[in-house]
Short mmCIF file of C-alpha atoms and ligand atoms in Angstrom, two decimals:
data_model
loop_
_atom_site.label_atom_id
_atom_site.label_comp_id
_atom_site.label_asym_id
_atom_site.label_seq_id
_atom_site.Cartn_x
_atom_site.Cartn_y
_atom_site.Cartn_z
CA MET A 133 106.12 134.55 115.84
CA ASN A 134 105.69 131.56 113.59
CA TYR A 135 102.61 131.00 111.27
CA ASP A 136 103.16 127.40 111.03
CA ILE A 137 100.05 124.73 110.44
CA ALA A 138 100.21 121.41 111.74
CA ILE A 139 97.77 119.12 110.24
CA ASP A 140 97.31 115.54 111.96
CA GLY A 141 94.92 112.95 111.51
CA PRO A 142 94.02 109.33 110.11
CA ALA A 143 95.15 107.83 106.75
CA GLY A 144 92.95 108.79 103.98
CA ALA A 145 91.67 111.88 105.47
CA GLY A 146 92.77 114.36 102.96
CA LYS A 147 95.38 115.93 104.79
CA SER A 148 97.89 116.24 102.03
CA THR A 149 95.48 117.67 99.37
CA ILE A 150 94.17 120.53 101.79
CA ALA A 151 97.76 121.13 103.08
CA LYS A 152 99.11 121.54 99.53
CA ARG A 153 96.09 124.09 98.93
CA LEU A 154 96.84 126.00 102.17
CA ALA A 155 100.43 126.00 101.59
CA LYS A 156 99.80 127.35 97.93
CA THR A 157 97.07 130.23 99.05
CA LEU A 158 99.22 131.34 102.40
CA ASP A 159 102.69 131.06 100.50
CA LEU A 160 103.99 128.63 103.28
CA ILE A 161 106.07 125.38 102.58
CA TYR A 162 104.38 122.32 102.50
CA VAL A 163 106.06 119.40 104.40
CA ASP A 164 104.61 115.97 103.95
CA THR A 165 106.38 113.97 106.99
CA GLY A 166 104.40 110.62 106.03
CA ALA A 167 106.52 110.53 102.92
CA MET A 168 109.64 110.43 105.13
CA TYR A 169 108.41 107.50 107.23
CA ARG A 170 107.38 105.64 103.66
CA ALA A 171 111.06 106.32 102.45
CA ILE A 172 112.21 104.43 105.39
CA GLY A 173 109.41 101.84 105.14
CA LEU A 174 110.85 101.30 101.52
CA TYR A 175 114.51 101.06 102.50
CA MET A 176 113.49 98.34 105.21
CA ILE A 177 111.51 96.23 102.66
CA ARG A 178 114.18 96.23 100.42
CA LYS A 179 116.50 95.35 102.80
CA GLY A 180 114.22 92.68 104.13
CA VAL A 181 114.39 94.07 107.79
CA ASN A 182 111.54 93.17 110.25
CA SER A 183 109.85 95.84 112.39
CA SER A 184 109.61 93.33 115.09
CA ASP A 185 113.50 92.97 115.35
CA GLU A 186 114.40 96.41 116.77
CA ALA A 187 118.08 95.75 116.96
CA ALA A 188 118.10 95.17 113.33
CA VAL A 189 116.18 98.21 112.66
CA VAL A 190 118.76 100.35 114.69
CA LYS A 191 121.51 98.81 112.86
CA ALA A 192 119.78 99.26 109.28
CA LEU A 193 118.84 103.26 110.18
CA LYS A 194 122.83 103.71 110.33
CA ASP A 195 122.66 103.44 106.74
CA VAL A 196 119.61 105.75 106.13
CA ASP A 197 119.89 109.15 105.05
CA VAL A 198 116.34 110.72 104.02
CA ASP A 199 116.36 114.10 102.91
CA ILE A 200 113.86 116.15 101.01
CA ARG A 201 114.20 118.81 98.26
CA TYR A 202 111.83 120.92 96.33
CA GLU A 203 111.15 121.05 92.64
CA GLU A 204 108.78 123.73 91.57
CA GLY A 205 106.99 123.57 94.77
CA MET A 206 106.76 119.84 94.97
CA GLN A 207 108.39 117.89 97.55
CA ILE A 208 110.84 115.36 96.54
CA VAL A 209 111.92 112.63 99.22
CA ILE A 210 115.62 111.46 98.67
CA LEU A 211 116.51 108.17 100.19
CA ASN A 212 120.30 107.85 100.24
CA GLY A 213 120.73 110.06 97.14
CA GLU A 214 117.83 108.55 95.18
CA ASN A 215 114.59 110.38 94.29
CA VAL A 216 111.83 107.85 95.82
CA ASN A 217 108.74 109.88 94.98
CA GLY A 218 107.41 107.47 92.44
CA LEU A 219 107.94 104.23 94.72
CA ILE A 220 106.39 105.07 98.02
CA ARG A 221 102.65 105.60 97.33
CA THR A 222 101.69 101.67 97.38
CA GLU A 223 99.70 100.10 100.16
CA GLU A 224 102.59 97.85 101.13
CA VAL A 225 104.99 100.76 101.73
CA GLY A 226 101.93 102.65 103.40
CA MET A 227 101.73 99.55 105.99
CA ALA A 228 105.56 99.33 106.39
CA ALA A 229 105.72 102.94 107.05
CA SER A 230 102.97 102.60 109.73
CA ALA A 231 104.67 99.68 111.26
CA PHE A 232 108.46 101.12 111.33
CA SER A 233 107.12 104.43 112.68
CA ALA A 234 105.93 103.02 115.84
CA LEU A 235 109.89 102.48 117.00
CA ALA A 236 111.27 105.16 118.69
CA PRO A 237 114.63 105.13 116.76
CA VAL A 238 112.81 105.46 113.58
CA ARG A 239 111.02 108.50 114.78
CA ALA A 240 114.15 110.15 116.32
CA HIS A 241 115.99 109.68 112.99
CA LEU A 242 113.64 111.93 111.41
CA LEU A 243 112.96 114.48 114.30
CA ASN A 244 115.74 116.90 113.05
CA LEU A 245 114.96 116.96 109.66
CA GLN A 246 111.27 117.79 110.36
CA GLN A 247 111.90 120.39 113.09
CA GLY A 248 114.84 121.82 110.82
CA LEU A 249 112.29 122.27 107.98
CA ALA A 250 109.84 124.28 110.17
CA LYS A 251 112.89 126.64 111.62
CA ARG A 252 113.88 127.89 108.18
CA SER A 253 110.47 128.89 107.03
CA ASP A 254 106.75 129.09 108.00
CA VAL A 255 105.21 125.47 107.11
CA VAL A 256 102.09 123.70 106.60
CA MET A 257 103.26 120.16 107.90
CA ASP A 258 101.01 117.23 107.88
CA GLY A 259 101.44 113.78 109.70
CA ARG A 260 100.27 112.11 112.90
CA ASP A 261 102.37 113.84 115.73
CA ILE A 262 102.93 117.42 114.22
CA GLY A 263 100.82 119.18 116.80
CA THR A 264 101.51 116.74 119.66
CA ALA A 265 105.33 116.39 119.51
CA ILE A 266 106.98 117.92 116.17
CA LEU A 267 105.71 121.48 116.42
CA PRO A 268 104.04 121.88 119.73
CA SER A 269 104.02 125.60 119.25
CA ALA A 270 102.45 125.86 115.89
CA PHE A 271 100.30 128.71 115.19
CA LEU A 272 97.43 126.87 114.13
CA LYS A 273 96.78 123.03 114.88
CA ILE A 274 94.06 120.98 112.88
CA TYR A 275 92.90 117.42 113.68
CA LEU A 276 91.31 116.49 110.20
CA THR A 277 89.06 113.24 110.30
CA ALA A 278 86.61 111.64 108.40
CA SER A 279 84.86 108.27 108.96
CA SER A 280 86.46 105.23 107.66
CA ALA A 281 83.53 104.34 105.38
CA GLU A 282 84.00 107.88 103.61
CA ARG A 283 87.89 107.44 103.58
CA ALA A 284 87.65 104.00 101.91
CA LYS A 285 85.11 105.18 99.10
CA ARG A 286 87.55 108.05 98.41
CA ARG A 287 90.45 105.76 97.96
CA TYR A 288 88.08 103.12 96.09
CA LYS A 289 87.08 105.86 93.49
CA GLU A 290 90.70 106.98 93.09
CA LEU A 291 91.98 103.61 91.98
CA LEU A 292 89.14 103.08 89.82
CA GLU A 293 89.92 106.36 88.22
CA LYS A 294 93.48 105.35 87.83
CA GLY A 295 92.30 102.33 86.00
CA GLU A 296 93.30 100.04 88.82
CA SER A 297 91.11 97.22 90.32
CA ALA A 298 89.91 97.45 93.89
CA ASP A 299 88.06 95.97 96.67
CA LEU A 300 85.99 98.45 98.84
CA ALA A 301 85.80 96.10 101.76
CA LYS A 302 89.50 95.34 101.78
CA ILE A 303 90.27 99.05 101.57
CA GLU A 304 88.25 100.12 104.49
CA GLU A 305 89.81 97.11 106.36
CA ASP A 306 93.35 98.35 105.89
CA ILE A 307 92.29 101.87 106.63
CA ILE A 308 91.03 100.67 109.88
CA LYS A 309 94.24 98.33 110.81
CA ARG A 310 96.33 101.57 110.06
CA ASP A 311 94.49 103.75 112.16
CA GLU A 312 94.61 101.14 115.02
CA GLN A 313 98.21 100.79 114.47
CA ASP A 314 98.95 104.69 114.15
CA MET A 315 96.65 105.42 117.40
CA THR A 316 97.68 102.65 119.57
CA ARG A 317 101.39 102.66 119.41
CA THR A 318 103.32 104.04 122.48
CA VAL A 319 105.69 106.36 121.07
CA SER A 320 104.04 109.67 119.43
CA PRO A 321 100.65 108.14 118.62
CA LEU A 322 98.22 109.70 116.51
CA LYS A 323 95.81 111.77 118.78
CA LYS A 324 94.39 115.16 118.96
CA ALA A 325 96.40 117.87 120.30
CA ASP A 326 94.58 119.47 123.11
CA ASP A 327 94.63 122.90 121.43
CA ALA A 328 93.90 121.46 117.75
CA VAL A 329 90.64 122.38 115.90
CA VAL A 330 88.91 119.41 114.79
CA VAL A 331 87.36 119.52 111.14
CA ASP A 332 85.35 116.23 110.35
CA ALA A 333 85.73 115.99 106.40
CA SER A 334 83.03 113.17 106.19
CA PHE A 335 80.45 115.15 104.71
CA MET A 336 82.79 118.09 103.38
CA ASN A 337 84.45 118.63 100.03
CA ILE A 338 87.84 119.71 99.59
CA GLU A 339 86.83 123.46 99.00
CA GLU A 340 84.76 123.28 102.04
CA VAL A 341 87.47 121.82 104.22
CA THR A 342 90.00 124.30 102.91
CA ASP A 343 87.83 127.18 103.34
CA THR A 344 87.11 126.42 106.86
CA ILE A 345 90.64 126.18 107.84
CA LEU A 346 91.58 129.49 106.02
CA LYS A 347 88.95 131.06 107.86
CA THR A 348 90.21 129.66 111.31
CA TYR A 349 93.75 130.69 110.26
CA ASN A 350 92.81 134.17 109.10
CA ASP A 351 90.54 134.87 112.18
CA LYS A 352 93.14 133.85 114.66
CA LYS A 353 95.95 135.95 112.63
CA GLU A 354 93.51 138.89 113.08
CA THR A 355 93.01 138.55 116.90
CA LYS A 356 96.87 138.19 117.45
O1 DC B 461 100.70 110.09 105.87
P1 DC B 461 100.93 108.65 105.29
O2 DC B 461 99.83 107.52 104.94
O3 DC B 461 101.99 108.99 103.82
O4 DC B 461 102.07 108.12 106.39
C1 DC B 461 102.63 106.93 106.40
C2 DC B 461 102.37 106.17 107.79
O5 DC B 461 103.69 106.93 108.44
C3 DC B 461 101.59 106.49 108.97
O6 DC B 461 100.41 105.44 108.61
C4 DC B 461 102.18 106.67 110.08
C5 DC B 461 103.43 107.12 110.03
N1 DC B 461 103.81 108.55 110.01
C6 DC B 461 103.73 108.90 111.60
O7 DC B 461 104.01 107.92 112.36
N2 DC B 461 104.25 110.09 111.74
C7 DC B 461 103.79 111.19 110.95
N3 DC B 461 104.20 112.26 111.24
C8 DC B 461 103.74 110.90 109.37
C9 DC B 461 103.42 109.42 109.30
#
Protein backbone atom coordinates (compact mmCIF):
# COMPACT_ATOMS: atom_id res chain seq x y z
CA MET A 1 0.00 0.00 0.00
CA ASN A 2 1.41 3.37 -0.95
CA TYR A 3 0.53 6.58 0.87
CA ASP A 4 1.51 8.93 -1.93
CA ILE A 5 -0.28 12.25 -2.31
CA ALA A 6 -0.60 13.68 -5.82
CA ILE A 7 -1.31 17.41 -6.04
CA ASP A 8 -2.17 18.93 -9.39
CA GLY A 9 -3.43 22.36 -10.27
CA PRO A 10 -2.69 25.58 -12.14
CA ALA A 11 0.34 27.82 -11.59
CA GLY A 12 0.27 29.89 -8.43
CA ALA A 13 -2.44 27.99 -6.56
CA GLY A 14 -0.02 27.29 -3.71
CA LYS A 15 0.78 23.67 -4.56
CA SER A 16 4.42 23.75 -3.48
CA THR A 17 3.79 25.59 -0.19
CA ILE A 18 1.04 23.17 0.74
CA ALA A 19 2.95 20.11 -0.47
CA LYS A 20 5.99 21.04 1.64
CA ARG A 21 3.83 21.41 4.74
CA LEU A 22 2.10 18.10 4.14
CA ALA A 23 5.44 16.37 3.60
CA LYS A 24 6.77 17.73 6.89
CA THR A 25 3.68 16.81 8.91
CA LEU A 26 3.26 13.36 7.40
CA ASP A 27 6.97 12.58 7.03
CA LEU A 28 6.76 12.10 3.27
CA ILE A 29 9.30 13.14 0.61
CA TYR A 30 8.31 16.28 -1.31
CA VAL A 31 8.81 16.06 -5.07
CA ASP A 32 8.40 19.25 -7.12
CA THR A 33 8.04 18.08 -10.73
CA GLY A 34 7.63 21.63 -12.08
CA ALA A 35 11.25 22.28 -11.09
CA MET A 36 12.33 19.45 -13.40
CA TYR A 37 10.48 21.00 -16.36
CA ARG A 38 11.95 24.35 -15.41
CA ALA A 39 15.47 22.84 -15.58
CA ILE A 40 14.71 21.66 -19.12
CA GLY A 41 13.27 25.10 -19.96
CA LEU A 42 16.47 26.72 -18.70
CA TYR A 43 18.63 24.37 -20.78
CA MET A 44 16.64 25.13 -23.94
CA ILE A 45 16.81 28.90 -23.33
CA ARG A 46 20.57 28.67 -22.87
CA LYS A 47 20.95 26.68 -26.08
CA GLY A 48 18.53 28.86 -28.03
CA VAL A 49 16.26 25.93 -28.88
CA ASN A 50 12.73 26.84 -29.95
CA SER A 51 9.83 24.75 -28.65
CA SER A 52 8.20 24.79 -32.08
CA ASP A 53 11.18 22.88 -33.53
CA GLU A 54 10.51 19.39 -32.15
CA ALA A 55 13.43 17.78 -34.00
CA ALA A 56 15.83 20.26 -32.40
CA VAL A 57 14.25 19.62 -29.00
CA VAL A 58 14.68 15.85 -29.38
CA LYS A 59 18.31 16.34 -30.39
CA ALA A 60 19.00 18.70 -27.48
CA LEU A 61 17.35 16.33 -24.99
CA LYS A 62 20.08 13.77 -25.66
CA ASP A 63 22.44 16.07 -23.77
CA VAL A 64 20.07 16.84 -20.91
CA ASP A 65 20.43 15.01 -17.65
CA VAL A 66 18.03 16.16 -14.92
CA ASP A 67 18.41 14.68 -11.49
CA ILE A 68 17.39 15.64 -8.00
CA ARG A 69 19.06 15.52 -4.64
CA TYR A 70 17.86 16.35 -1.16
CA GLU A 71 19.77 18.64 1.15
CA GLU A 72 18.27 19.12 4.60
CA GLY A 73 14.91 18.04 3.24
CA MET A 74 15.07 20.55 0.38
CA GLN A 75 14.86 19.37 -3.24
CA ILE A 76 17.85 20.43 -5.31
CA VAL A 77 17.53 20.17 -9.10
CA ILE A 78 20.67 19.17 -10.90
CA LEU A 79 21.01 19.96 -14.59
CA ASN A 80 24.01 18.19 -16.10
CA GLY A 81 25.81 18.29 -12.77
CA GLU A 82 24.91 21.93 -12.00
CA ASN A 83 22.68 22.96 -9.10
CA VAL A 84 20.13 25.20 -10.89
CA ASN A 85 17.75 25.84 -7.98
CA GLY A 86 18.61 29.54 -7.91
CA LEU A 87 18.04 30.01 -11.64
CA ILE A 88 14.69 28.42 -12.40
CA ARG A 89 12.17 30.58 -10.54
CA THR A 90 11.87 33.37 -13.11
CA GLU A 91 8.78 34.07 -15.21
CA GLU A 92 10.86 33.48 -18.36
CA VAL A 93 11.90 29.99 -17.25
CA GLY A 94 8.33 29.22 -16.10
CA MET A 95 6.96 30.10 -19.53
CA ALA A 96 9.67 28.05 -21.25
CA ALA A 97 8.92 25.10 -18.94
CA SER A 98 5.26 25.37 -19.90
CA ALA A 99 6.03 25.50 -23.64
CA PHE A 100 8.54 22.60 -23.66
CA SER A 101 6.44 20.46 -21.32
CA ALA A 102 3.77 20.27 -24.02
CA LEU A 103 6.08 18.03 -26.07
CA ALA A 104 5.83 14.25 -25.61
CA PRO A 105 9.63 13.61 -25.76
CA VAL A 106 10.18 16.13 -22.97
CA ARG A 107 7.58 14.43 -20.78
CA ALA A 108 9.03 10.99 -21.57
CA HIS A 109 12.46 12.28 -20.55
CA LEU A 110 11.23 12.93 -16.97
CA LEU A 111 8.86 10.01 -16.52
CA ASN A 112 11.33 7.49 -15.07
CA LEU A 113 12.84 10.02 -12.71
CA GLN A 114 9.41 10.97 -11.33
CA GLN A 115 8.01 7.45 -11.05
CA GLY A 116 11.31 6.15 -9.64
CA LEU A 117 11.22 8.65 -6.79
CA ALA A 118 7.75 7.49 -5.79
CA LYS A 119 8.90 3.86 -5.86
CA ARG A 120 11.66 4.57 -3.38
CA SER A 121 9.52 6.30 -0.74
CA ASP A 122 6.06 7.65 -0.09
CA VAL A 123 5.88 11.11 -1.63
CA VAL A 124 3.87 14.28 -1.90
CA MET A 125 4.36 15.07 -5.57
CA ASP A 126 3.04 18.22 -7.20
CA GLY A 127 2.66 19.13 -10.85
CA ARG A 128 0.06 19.03 -13.60
CA ASP A 129 -0.32 15.34 -14.50
CA ILE A 130 0.60 13.56 -11.29
CA GLY A 131 -2.84 12.14 -10.52
CA THR A 132 -3.70 11.49 -14.17
CA ALA A 133 -0.43 10.10 -15.59
CA ILE A 134 2.54 9.81 -13.22
CA LEU A 135 0.96 8.29 -10.11
CA PRO A 136 -2.48 7.08 -11.24
CA SER A 137 -2.78 4.90 -8.14
CA ALA A 138 -1.76 7.53 -5.60
CA PHE A 139 -3.42 7.09 -2.21
CA LEU A 140 -4.85 10.62 -2.29
CA LYS A 141 -5.25 12.96 -5.26
CA ILE A 142 -5.86 16.66 -4.77
CA TYR A 143 -6.74 19.19 -7.44
CA LEU A 144 -5.72 22.49 -5.89
CA THR A 145 -7.04 25.55 -7.63
CA ALA A 146 -7.82 29.24 -7.06
CA SER A 147 -9.19 32.04 -9.25
CA SER A 148 -6.68 33.71 -11.57
CA ALA A 149 -7.37 37.05 -9.83
CA GLU A 150 -6.46 35.63 -6.40
CA ARG A 151 -3.38 33.85 -7.76
CA ALA A 152 -2.21 37.07 -9.44
CA LYS A 153 -2.76 39.09 -6.25
CA ARG A 154 -0.64 36.64 -4.24
CA ARG A 155 2.18 36.65 -6.78
CA TYR A 156 2.03 40.48 -6.90
CA LYS A 157 2.36 40.69 -3.10
CA GLU A 158 5.25 38.20 -3.12
CA LEU A 159 7.17 40.28 -5.67
CA LEU A 160 6.58 43.54 -3.78
CA GLU A 161 7.72 41.88 -0.55
CA LYS A 162 10.94 40.88 -2.33
CA GLY A 163 11.41 44.53 -3.27
CA GLU A 164 10.76 43.88 -6.98
CA SER A 165 8.45 45.97 -9.13
CA ALA A 166 5.32 44.29 -10.43
CA ASP A 167 2.32 44.91 -12.65
CA LEU A 168 -0.79 43.15 -11.37
CA ALA A 169 -2.63 43.13 -14.71
CA LYS A 170 0.41 41.69 -16.53
CA ILE A 171 0.83 39.00 -13.85
CA GLU A 172 -2.79 37.90 -14.25
CA GLU A 173 -2.44 37.92 -18.03
CA ASP A 174 0.64 35.62 -17.77
CA ILE A 175 -1.16 33.30 -15.37
CA ILE A 176 -4.13 32.98 -17.72
CA LYS A 177 -1.78 32.33 -20.65
CA ARG A 178 0.12 29.63 -18.76
CA ASP A 179 -3.16 27.97 -17.62
CA GLU A 180 -4.34 27.93 -21.22
CA GLN A 181 -1.05 26.40 -22.41
CA ASP A 182 -1.03 23.74 -19.68
CA MET A 183 -4.71 22.82 -20.00
CA THR A 184 -5.03 22.66 -23.78
CA ARG A 185 -1.93 20.72 -24.80
CA THR A 186 -2.60 17.26 -26.20
CA VAL A 187 -0.08 15.32 -24.11
CA SER A 188 -0.93 14.99 -20.41
CA PRO A 189 -2.79 18.29 -20.09
CA LEU A 190 -3.56 19.75 -16.69
CA LYS A 191 -6.91 18.34 -15.65
CA LYS A 192 -8.56 16.99 -12.56
CA ALA A 193 -8.26 13.21 -12.21
CA ASP A 194 -11.69 11.60 -11.90
CA ASP A 195 -10.94 10.51 -8.35
CA ALA A 196 -9.25 13.75 -7.21
CA VAL A 197 -10.65 15.90 -4.42
CA VAL A 198 -10.99 19.53 -5.51
CA VAL A 199 -9.75 22.16 -3.07
CA ASP A 200 -10.49 25.75 -4.10
CA ALA A 201 -8.03 27.94 -2.23
CA SER A 202 -9.38 31.28 -3.51
CA PHE A 203 -10.66 32.26 -0.10
CA MET A 204 -8.64 29.99 2.18
CA ASN A 205 -5.30 30.67 3.80
CA ILE A 206 -2.37 28.23 3.83
CA GLU A 207 -3.31 26.74 7.22
CA GLU A 208 -6.91 26.16 6.12
CA VAL A 209 -5.86 24.43 2.91
CA THR A 210 -3.28 22.28 4.70
CA ASP A 211 -5.77 21.29 7.41
CA THR A 212 -8.44 20.43 4.83
CA ILE A 213 -6.07 18.11 2.97
CA LEU A 214 -4.69 16.57 6.18
CA LYS A 215 -8.21 15.80 7.34
CA THR A 216 -9.08 14.17 4.02
CA TYR A 217 -5.87 12.12 4.14
CA ASN A 218 -6.36 10.98 7.75
CA ASP A 219 -10.05 10.18 7.22
CA LYS A 220 -9.12 8.09 4.20
CA LYS A 221 -6.39 6.26 6.11
CA GLU A 222 -8.83 5.40 8.90
CA THR A 223 -11.35 3.88 6.54
CA LYS A 224 -8.73 1.70 4.79
O1 LIG B 1 4.66 24.18 -11.21
P1 LIG B 1 5.60 25.07 -12.04
O2 LIG B 1 5.08 26.45 -12.25
O3 LIG B 1 6.98 25.07 -11.48
O4 LIG B 1 5.68 24.35 -13.48
C1 LIG B 1 6.30 24.95 -14.59
C2 LIG B 1 5.69 24.41 -15.87
O5 LIG B 1 6.07 23.04 -16.04
C3 LIG B 1 4.16 24.41 -15.92
O6 LIG B 1 3.65 25.60 -16.47
C4 LIG B 1 3.84 23.21 -16.78
C5 LIG B 1 5.01 22.29 -16.60
N1 LIG B 1 4.71 21.12 -15.77
C6 LIG B 1 4.10 20.05 -16.37
O7 LIG B 1 3.78 20.11 -17.55
N2 LIG B 1 3.87 18.91 -15.67
C7 LIG B 1 4.22 18.83 -14.38
N3 LIG B 1 3.99 17.69 -13.71
C8 LIG B 1 4.80 19.93 -13.72
C9 LIG B 1 5.03 21.09 -14.45
